[in-house]
Coordinates of C-alpha atoms in Angstrom, one line a residue:
A1 CA -41.5 140.0 -12.5
G2 CA -41.8 136.3 -13.2
F3 CA -39.2 133.7 -14.3
I4 CA -38.5 130.0 -14.5
K5 CA -35.5 128.9 -12.4
S6 CA -35.2 125.5 -14.0
P7 CA -33.0 124.9 -17.2
L8 CA -34.7 126.5 -20.2
S9 CA -34.2 123.4 -22.3
Q10 CA -34.4 119.9 -21.0
R11 CA -34.0 116.5 -22.6
R12 CA -35.8 113.5 -21.1
L13 CA -36.5 109.9 -21.9
T14 CA -39.9 108.4 -22.2
Q15 CA -41.1 106.9 -18.8
D16 CA -38.9 109.5 -17.0
S17 CA -40.2 112.5 -15.2
V18 CA -39.5 116.3 -15.5
E19 CA -39.9 119.2 -13.0
L20 CA -40.1 122.9 -13.7
Y21 CA -39.9 125.7 -11.1
C22 CA -41.3 129.2 -11.5
E23 CA -41.1 132.2 -9.2
A24 CA -42.9 135.6 -9.4
I25 CA -42.5 138.8 -7.4
G26 CA -45.1 141.6 -7.2
N27 CA -47.5 143.6 -5.0
P28 CA -50.1 142.4 -4.6
I29 CA -48.8 138.8 -4.8
P30 CA -49.3 137.6 -8.4
E31 CA -51.0 134.4 -9.5
I32 CA -49.0 131.8 -11.4
Q33 CA -50.5 129.6 -14.2
W34 CA -48.9 126.9 -16.4
W35 CA -49.5 126.6 -20.1
F36 CA -48.3 124.2 -22.8
E37 CA -47.8 124.3 -26.5
G38 CA -47.0 121.1 -28.4
N39 CA -44.6 120.8 -31.3
E40 CA -47.4 120.3 -33.9
P41 CA -47.6 123.2 -36.4
N42 CA -51.3 124.1 -35.7
E43 CA -51.1 123.5 -31.9
T44 CA -52.0 126.4 -29.6
Y45 CA -51.3 127.0 -25.9
D46 CA -53.5 125.0 -23.5
Q47 CA -53.6 125.7 -19.7
L48 CA -52.4 122.9 -17.5
W49 CA -53.9 122.1 -14.1
D50 CA -53.2 119.7 -11.2
G51 CA -54.3 116.2 -12.2
A52 CA -54.1 116.8 -16.0
R53 CA -52.9 114.2 -18.5
Q54 CA -54.5 111.3 -16.6
D55 CA -53.1 112.5 -13.3
R56 CA -49.5 112.6 -14.5
V57 CA -49.3 116.4 -14.0
K58 CA -48.8 117.7 -10.5
I59 CA -48.8 121.4 -9.7
N60 CA -47.8 122.8 -6.2
A61 CA -48.0 126.6 -5.6
T62 CA -47.3 128.7 -2.5
Y63 CA -48.2 132.4 -2.1
N64 CA -46.2 133.8 0.8
L65 CA -44.5 137.2 0.3
H66 CA -43.9 136.1 -3.3
S67 CA -45.3 133.4 -5.6
T68 CA -43.7 130.1 -6.3
S69 CA -45.0 127.2 -8.4
T70 CA -43.6 123.8 -9.4
I71 CA -45.0 121.6 -12.1
S72 CA -44.0 117.9 -12.4
I73 CA -44.9 115.4 -15.1
A74 CA -44.5 111.7 -14.5
N75 CA -44.2 108.8 -16.9
L76 CA -43.3 111.1 -19.9
T77 CA -44.5 110.3 -23.4
S78 CA -43.4 111.8 -26.7
D79 CA -46.6 113.9 -26.6
D80 CA -45.2 115.7 -23.6
S81 CA -42.6 117.4 -25.8
G82 CA -43.1 121.1 -26.3
M83 CA -43.0 124.6 -24.8
Y84 CA -44.0 125.0 -21.1
E85 CA -44.9 128.5 -20.2
C86 CA -45.2 130.0 -16.7
R87 CA -47.5 133.0 -16.6
A88 CA -47.7 135.5 -13.7
S89 CA -50.1 138.4 -13.1
N90 CA -51.6 140.4 -10.2
D91 CA -54.1 142.3 -12.3
P92 CA -57.6 142.1 -10.7
D93 CA -59.2 141.5 -14.2
R94 CA -56.6 138.8 -15.2
N95 CA -59.2 136.0 -15.2
H96 CA -62.3 138.0 -16.3
L97 CA -64.2 136.3 -19.1
S98 CA -65.0 139.5 -21.0
K99 CA -62.5 142.2 -19.8
S100 CA -58.9 142.3 -21.0
P101 CA -56.4 142.7 -18.1
K102 CA -54.8 146.1 -17.9
V103 CA -51.5 144.5 -17.1
K104 CA -50.5 141.7 -19.4
W105 CA -49.4 138.3 -18.1
I106 CA -45.6 138.1 -17.6
R107 CA -44.3 134.9 -19.2
S108 CA -41.3 132.7 -19.0
Q109 CA -40.7 129.6 -21.1
A110 CA -38.9 126.3 -21.0
N111 CA -38.6 123.7 -23.8
V112 CA -38.8 120.0 -23.0
F113 CA -37.7 117.3 -25.5
V114 CA -38.9 113.8 -24.8
I115 CA -36.8 111.2 -26.6
E116 CA -37.9 107.6 -27.1
R117 CA -36.1 105.4 -24.6
P118 CA -33.6 103.1 -26.3
D119 CA -33.8 99.3 -25.7
I120 CA -30.9 97.9 -23.6
K121 CA -30.2 94.2 -23.7
T122 CA -28.4 93.0 -20.6
Q123 CA -26.7 89.7 -19.7
V124 CA -24.7 87.9 -17.0
T125 CA -22.2 85.2 -18.0
G126 CA -20.1 83.0 -15.7
V127 CA -16.7 82.1 -17.1
A128 CA -13.8 80.4 -15.2
G129 CA -14.6 81.9 -11.8
K130 CA -15.6 85.3 -13.3
L131 CA -18.9 87.1 -13.9
I132 CA -19.1 89.1 -17.1
L133 CA -21.9 91.8 -17.1
T134 CA -22.8 93.3 -20.5
C135 CA -25.1 96.0 -21.7
N136 CA -25.9 96.6 -25.4
M137 CA -28.0 99.5 -26.5
S138 CA -30.0 99.4 -29.7
A139 CA -30.3 102.3 -32.1
P140 CA -31.5 105.0 -32.4
Y141 CA -29.7 106.6 -29.4
P142 CA -28.0 110.0 -28.7
A143 CA -24.3 110.5 -28.9
I144 CA -22.4 108.6 -26.2
E145 CA -19.5 110.2 -24.4
G146 CA -18.5 107.3 -22.1
H147 CA -19.8 104.7 -19.7
E148 CA -20.0 104.0 -15.9
W149 CA -20.8 100.8 -14.0
M150 CA -22.4 101.3 -10.6
H151 CA -23.5 99.2 -7.7
G152 CA -25.7 101.3 -5.5
D153 CA -23.9 104.6 -5.0
K154 CA -20.5 103.2 -5.8
I155 CA -18.8 103.8 -9.2
L156 CA -17.1 100.5 -10.1
Q157 CA -15.7 101.4 -13.6
T158 CA -15.7 104.4 -15.9
D159 CA -14.5 105.1 -19.5
T160 CA -14.8 107.6 -22.3
E161 CA -15.7 105.3 -25.2
S162 CA -18.6 105.9 -27.5
S163 CA -19.7 102.3 -28.1
A164 CA -23.2 101.1 -27.5
F165 CA -21.7 98.0 -26.0
T166 CA -20.1 98.0 -22.5
T167 CA -19.0 95.3 -20.2
Y168 CA -17.8 94.8 -16.6
T169 CA -16.0 91.8 -15.1
I170 CA -16.3 90.6 -11.5
E171 CA -13.9 88.1 -9.9
G172 CA -15.8 85.5 -7.9
K173 CA -19.0 83.5 -7.7
M174 CA -22.6 84.8 -8.2
E175 CA -23.5 84.0 -4.6
E176 CA -20.8 86.4 -3.4
H177 CA -21.7 89.3 -5.7
S178 CA -25.5 89.3 -6.1
G179 CA -27.3 92.6 -6.4
V180 CA -28.5 95.3 -8.8
Y181 CA -25.8 96.7 -11.1
E182 CA -26.3 99.7 -13.5
C183 CA -24.6 100.4 -16.8
V184 CA -24.7 104.2 -17.3
Y185 CA -24.4 105.7 -20.8
K186 CA -23.0 109.3 -20.6
A187 CA -25.3 111.1 -23.0
N188 CA -27.9 113.8 -23.1
P189 CA -30.0 112.6 -21.4
V190 CA -28.2 110.0 -19.4
I191 CA -29.4 106.5 -20.2
K192 CA -29.2 103.6 -17.7
G193 CA -29.6 99.9 -17.9
Q194 CA -30.0 97.5 -15.0
V195 CA -28.2 94.1 -14.7
N196 CA -29.4 91.8 -11.9
I197 CA -27.3 89.1 -10.4
S198 CA -29.9 87.0 -8.7
V199 CA -29.3 84.0 -6.4
P200 CA -31.3 81.9 -3.9
P201 CA -31.2 83.3 -0.3
Q202 CA -27.7 83.2 1.3
V203 CA -29.0 83.2 4.8
M204 CA -26.7 84.1 7.7
P205 CA -27.4 84.0 11.5
Y206 CA -26.6 87.1 13.5
K207 CA -24.9 84.8 15.9
K208 CA -24.4 81.0 15.4
S209 CA -24.9 80.5 19.2
E210 CA -27.2 82.5 21.4
H211 CA -27.4 82.4 25.2
G212 CA -30.3 83.3 27.5
N213 CA -31.3 83.1 31.1
E214 CA -34.2 81.0 32.3
G215 CA -37.4 83.1 32.4
D216 CA -36.0 85.9 30.2
T217 CA -36.8 86.5 26.5
G218 CA -34.6 84.9 23.9
V219 CA -34.0 86.6 20.6
L220 CA -32.7 84.8 17.5
T221 CA -32.0 86.7 14.3
C222 CA -31.2 85.7 10.7
K223 CA -30.5 87.9 7.7
N224 CA -30.1 87.6 3.9
P225 CA -27.6 89.9 2.3
S226 CA -28.2 88.5 -1.2
F227 CA -30.5 89.6 -4.1
P228 CA -33.5 89.3 -4.7
P229 CA -35.1 90.0 -1.3
V230 CA -36.8 87.2 0.7
S231 CA -40.5 86.8 0.0
S232 CA -41.2 84.5 3.1
W233 CA -39.4 83.4 6.2
I234 CA -40.2 80.2 8.3
W235 CA -38.6 79.1 11.6
Y236 CA -38.2 75.4 12.5
K237 CA -36.9 73.8 15.7
N238 CA -34.5 70.9 16.2
G239 CA -33.6 70.4 12.5
Q240 CA -36.2 67.9 11.5
E241 CA -37.2 68.9 8.0
V242 CA -40.2 66.6 7.6
S243 CA -41.7 66.4 11.1
A244 CA -40.2 69.7 12.3
E245 CA -42.0 71.7 14.9
H246 CA -43.4 74.6 12.9
I247 CA -43.4 77.8 15.0
V248 CA -46.4 80.0 14.2
N249 CA -47.2 83.5 15.4
G250 CA -49.7 83.5 18.2
S251 CA -48.7 80.0 19.5
G252 CA -48.1 81.4 22.9
R253 CA -44.5 82.2 23.7
Y254 CA -43.2 82.6 20.1
I255 CA -43.2 85.9 18.3
I256 CA -41.9 86.1 14.7
K257 CA -41.1 89.5 13.1
S258 CA -39.9 89.4 9.5
T259 CA -39.1 92.6 7.5
G260 CA -37.6 92.0 4.0
N261 CA -34.1 90.5 4.3
K262 CA -34.2 90.1 8.1
T263 CA -36.2 87.8 10.5
E264 CA -36.4 87.7 14.3
L265 CA -37.7 85.0 16.6
R266 CA -38.5 86.0 20.1
I267 CA -39.2 83.3 22.7
L268 CA -40.9 84.5 25.9
K269 CA -40.1 83.0 29.4
L270 CA -37.3 80.8 28.3
D271 CA -37.5 77.2 29.6
I272 CA -34.3 75.0 29.9
E273 CA -36.1 71.8 29.1
E274 CA -38.3 73.0 26.2
D275 CA -36.4 75.7 24.5
T276 CA -32.7 74.6 24.5
G277 CA -31.7 73.3 21.0
D278 CA -31.2 74.2 17.4
Y279 CA -33.4 76.6 15.5
H280 CA -33.6 76.8 11.7
C281 CA -34.5 80.0 9.8
N282 CA -35.6 79.2 6.2
A283 CA -35.9 81.8 3.5
T284 CA -37.6 81.7 0.1
N285 CA -37.3 84.1 -2.9
S286 CA -38.1 83.8 -6.6
Y287 CA -34.8 81.9 -7.2
G288 CA -35.0 79.2 -4.5
F289 CA -34.6 78.9 -0.8
G290 CA -31.8 78.8 1.8
G291 CA -31.4 78.5 5.6
A292 CA -29.2 78.8 8.6
T293 CA -29.0 77.3 12.1
V294 CA -28.9 79.1 15.4
N295 CA -28.1 77.1 18.6
L296 CA -29.9 78.4 21.8
R297 CA -28.3 77.7 25.2
I298 CA -30.2 78.6 28.4
R299 CA -28.6 79.2 31.8
S300 CA -30.4 78.3 35.0
R301 CA -31.5 81.1 37.3
L302 CA -29.1 79.8 39.9
A303 CA -26.2 79.9 37.5
A304 CA -25.2 83.4 38.7
L305 CA -25.2 82.2 42.3
W306 CA -22.7 79.3 41.8
P307 CA -19.6 81.5 42.1
F308 CA -21.0 83.1 45.2
L309 CA -21.9 79.8 46.7
G310 CA -18.4 78.5 45.9
I311 CA -16.8 81.4 47.8
V312 CA -19.1 80.8 50.8
A313 CA -18.2 77.1 50.8
E314 CA -14.5 77.9 50.7
V315 CA -14.9 80.3 53.6
L316 CA -16.8 77.7 55.7
V317 CA -14.2 75.1 55.0
L318 CA -11.4 77.5 56.0
V319 CA -13.2 78.6 59.2
T320 CA -13.8 75.0 60.1
I321 CA -10.1 74.0 59.6
I322 CA -9.0 77.0 61.8
F323 CA -11.5 76.1 64.5
I324 CA -10.4 72.5 64.6
Y325 CA -6.8 73.5 64.7
E326 CA -7.3 76.0 67.5
K327 CA -9.3 73.4 69.4
R328 CA -6.5 70.9 69.4
R329 CA -3.8 73.4 70.4
K330 CA -5.5 74.6 73.7
P331 CA -4.7 71.5 75.9
D332 CA -1.0 71.8 75.1
E333 CA -0.9 75.4 76.0
V334 CA -2.5 74.8 79.4
L335 CA 0.1 72.2 80.3
D336 CA 2.9 74.5 79.3

């Protein structure tokens, strides 16, 4: 027996992907093949293989106790619409060029409809302390049963209107709400538009003031929570923008590690005289640049000893006072 476990009819948009799953049971374990018939009147079934259609077709099969096979097609075009057929057979003569197999191939089918992706115009408008995000989908498009606005995995707003135009309002400034927002049209298939609120980097230090001990490793960190991501990070020391000391990897005691929206400066073997001061982390993206300042304070190695030395000094003073006091009392006691 062989069957397709995916939905038997699927609707997709151009540039999307589709995946079909087929399973076959038999003894001996049957082979699974994938075939395709387009929607043109005179078109016949053609066999599909891994890497077909300019490497957009991927087929993964496993043969363990029973047969399973998955076909996935990426970057769909309208030519990918048609009937996909999973064929399974364990007849020894199934692939013979001249002999017909005694047992016919068992077949299961699924129809895929690829619809031209509608154009969605998006816009962000700032009005009186508010941000208005809009999506407007051009015809032709499938029937719309409602909308959703999303930010990441969070649903911000939902409705059941059938309009091609949808809007979402945010209270506040662009710098406080940057990121990628999605307008989702509830249709078959679901259609999504992307609205980007983009700003220069809004850099924040992990701590405005960092402390370290002389001889240890100091770690200064800055991050950028805004969108788009940072393309380059640069660290400067002592706040002099023109003649600033540019800290470069491999300069000895400085190690800079930057990954996307976070940068980290490590200073090896901290020195009180050389390393104490203000450090500036500057970030650049496609919309501008921004920066933040981190103040580094370094404690002497003897700093931890001062409380102990203070206690010792207090004890010595106390012992000295007691000794002097006792020394003065002894002559009086002898006379008595």
